[in-house]
Amino acid sequence: MRKFLASLGFSCVVVGLPIFFISQETHAQPANYMRIGGLNLNSHCQKHRGKSSYADLVERTASGWRCFVGTNRYSISVQNACTEQYRSYPVVFAYATNSRDPYSWGCFVPTGPLPR
């Protein structure tokens, strides 16, 4: 059931459907960056931890995601997940628009030159 809910949550994020409305701390999209999409953390976990692994929350915050294999849990690099999922872009950044919302992650690309 947890696998399904994690997949459902990411599906909602990817297609832009609201999951729930709670007053939370939000941050604007980073300036000079464009959101290119969401993340499939289940796929990221399976690539790095095997087909039986899945992504699930250990806390309901943006940093609460972990990969699970049985009862073992492992950290997730959301940045690496973005880079792998959107590898056709030379530069991709992971960014959570709401630190209290685990479903607020997105992958962004710069719309202009990168600062030096």
CSV table of C-alpha atoms in Angstrom, one decimal:
chain,number,residue,atom,x,y,z
A,1,MET,CA,0.0,0.0,0.0
A,2,ARG,CA,2.8,2.4,0.8
A,3,LYS,CA,4.3,1.8,-2.7
A,4,PHE,CA,1.0,2.7,-4.2
A,5,LEU,CA,0.6,5.8,-2.2
A,6,ALA,CA,4.1,7.0,-3.0
A,7,SER,CA,3.5,6.3,-6.7
A,8,LEU,CA,0.1,8.0,-6.5
A,9,GLY,CA,1.7,11.1,-4.9
A,10,PHE,CA,4.4,11.4,-7.5
A,11,SER,CA,1.8,10.9,-10.3
A,12,CYS,CA,-0.2,13.7,-8.9
A,13,VAL,CA,2.9,15.9,-8.7
A,14,VAL,CA,3.9,15.1,-12.3
A,15,VAL,CA,0.5,15.8,-13.8
A,16,GLY,CA,-0.1,18.8,-11.5
A,17,LEU,CA,-3.0,17.5,-9.5
A,18,PRO,CA,-3.4,18.7,-5.9
A,19,ILE,CA,-2.8,16.1,-3.3
A,20,PHE,CA,-4.1,18.1,-0.3
A,21,PHE,CA,-4.3,21.7,0.9
A,22,ILE,CA,-2.6,22.6,4.1
A,23,SER,CA,-1.2,25.9,5.0
A,24,GLN,CA,2.6,25.4,4.6
A,25,GLU,CA,5.8,27.3,4.1
A,26,THR,CA,6.2,27.8,0.4
A,27,HIS,CA,9.1,29.1,-1.7
A,28,ALA,CA,8.8,30.5,-5.2
A,29,GLN,CA,10.3,28.7,-8.1
A,30,PRO,CA,14.0,29.7,-8.3
A,31,ALA,CA,14.6,32.8,-10.4
A,32,ASN,CA,15.9,32.2,-13.9
A,33,TYR,CA,15.0,28.5,-13.8
A,34,MET,CA,12.2,26.6,-15.5
A,35,ARG,CA,10.5,23.5,-14.0
A,36,ILE,CA,10.8,20.7,-16.5
A,37,GLY,CA,9.0,18.0,-14.4
A,38,GLY,CA,8.7,15.9,-11.3
A,39,LEU,CA,10.5,12.9,-10.0
A,40,ASN,CA,10.0,9.1,-10.0
A,41,LEU,CA,11.8,8.2,-6.8
A,42,ASN,CA,10.5,4.6,-7.0
A,43,SER,CA,12.4,4.2,-10.2
A,44,HIS,CA,15.5,5.8,-8.7
A,45,CYS,CA,15.4,3.4,-5.8
A,46,GLN,CA,15.0,0.4,-8.0
A,47,LYS,CA,17.9,1.5,-10.2
A,48,HIS,CA,20.2,1.8,-7.2
A,49,ARG,CA,18.8,-0.7,-4.7
A,50,GLY,CA,17.2,-3.4,-6.8
A,51,LYS,CA,13.7,-4.2,-8.2
A,52,SER,CA,12.2,-4.9,-4.8
A,53,SER,CA,13.0,-1.5,-3.4
A,54,TYR,CA,10.6,1.5,-3.2
A,55,ALA,CA,10.5,5.1,-2.1
A,56,ASP,CA,8.5,6.0,1.0
A,57,LEU,CA,8.4,8.8,3.6
A,58,VAL,CA,10.0,8.6,7.0
A,59,GLU,CA,8.7,12.1,7.8
A,60,ARG,CA,6.2,14.4,6.0
A,61,THR,CA,8.7,16.9,4.8
A,62,ALA,CA,10.6,17.4,1.5
A,63,SER,CA,13.6,15.7,3.0
A,64,GLY,CA,11.6,12.8,4.3
A,65,TRP,CA,12.1,10.4,1.4
A,66,ARG,CA,14.1,7.2,1.7
A,67,CYS,CA,14.6,4.0,-0.3
A,68,PHE,CA,13.4,0.8,1.4
A,69,VAL,CA,14.5,-2.7,0.8
A,70,GLY,CA,12.6,-4.9,3.2
A,71,THR,CA,13.0,-3.3,6.6
A,72,ASN,CA,16.3,-1.5,5.6
A,73,ARG,CA,16.2,2.2,4.6
A,74,TYR,CA,18.6,4.2,2.6
A,75,SER,CA,19.0,7.9,1.8
A,76,ILE,CA,18.0,9.3,-1.5
A,77,SER,CA,19.8,12.0,-3.5
A,78,VAL,CA,17.0,13.9,-5.1
A,79,GLN,CA,19.6,15.8,-7.1
A,80,ASN,CA,20.9,12.5,-8.5
A,81,ALA,CA,17.4,11.4,-9.3
A,82,CYS,CA,16.8,14.6,-11.3
A,83,THR,CA,20.1,14.3,-13.1
A,84,GLU,CA,19.4,10.7,-14.1
A,85,GLN,CA,15.8,11.2,-15.0
A,86,TYR,CA,16.4,14.3,-17.2
A,87,ARG,CA,19.8,13.3,-18.6
A,88,SER,CA,19.1,15.0,-21.9
A,89,TYR,CA,19.6,18.3,-20.2
A,90,PRO,CA,23.3,19.3,-19.5
A,91,VAL,CA,22.4,21.0,-16.2
A,92,VAL,CA,19.5,20.1,-14.0
A,93,PHE,CA,18.7,21.1,-10.4
A,94,ALA,CA,16.4,19.5,-7.8
A,95,TYR,CA,14.4,22.0,-5.8
A,96,ALA,CA,11.5,21.7,-3.3
A,97,THR,CA,9.2,24.6,-3.5
A,98,ASN,CA,7.9,23.8,0.0
A,99,SER,CA,10.2,22.3,2.6
A,100,ARG,CA,7.3,20.9,4.6
A,101,ASP,CA,5.7,19.2,1.6
A,102,PRO,CA,7.3,15.9,0.4
A,103,TYR,CA,5.5,16.2,-2.9
A,104,SER,CA,6.8,19.7,-3.8
A,105,TRP,CA,10.1,18.5,-5.5
A,106,GLY,CA,10.7,19.4,-9.1
A,107,CYS,CA,13.5,19.4,-11.5
A,108,PHE,CA,14.6,22.7,-13.0
A,109,VAL,CA,16.9,23.9,-15.8
A,110,PRO,CA,18.4,27.4,-16.1
A,111,THR,CA,16.8,29.7,-18.6
A,112,GLY,CA,19.8,31.9,-18.9
A,113,PRO,CA,23.6,31.7,-18.3
A,114,LEU,CA,24.7,30.2,-15.0
A,115,PRO,CA,26.2,32.6,-12.5
A,116,ARG,CA,30.0,32.4,-12.2
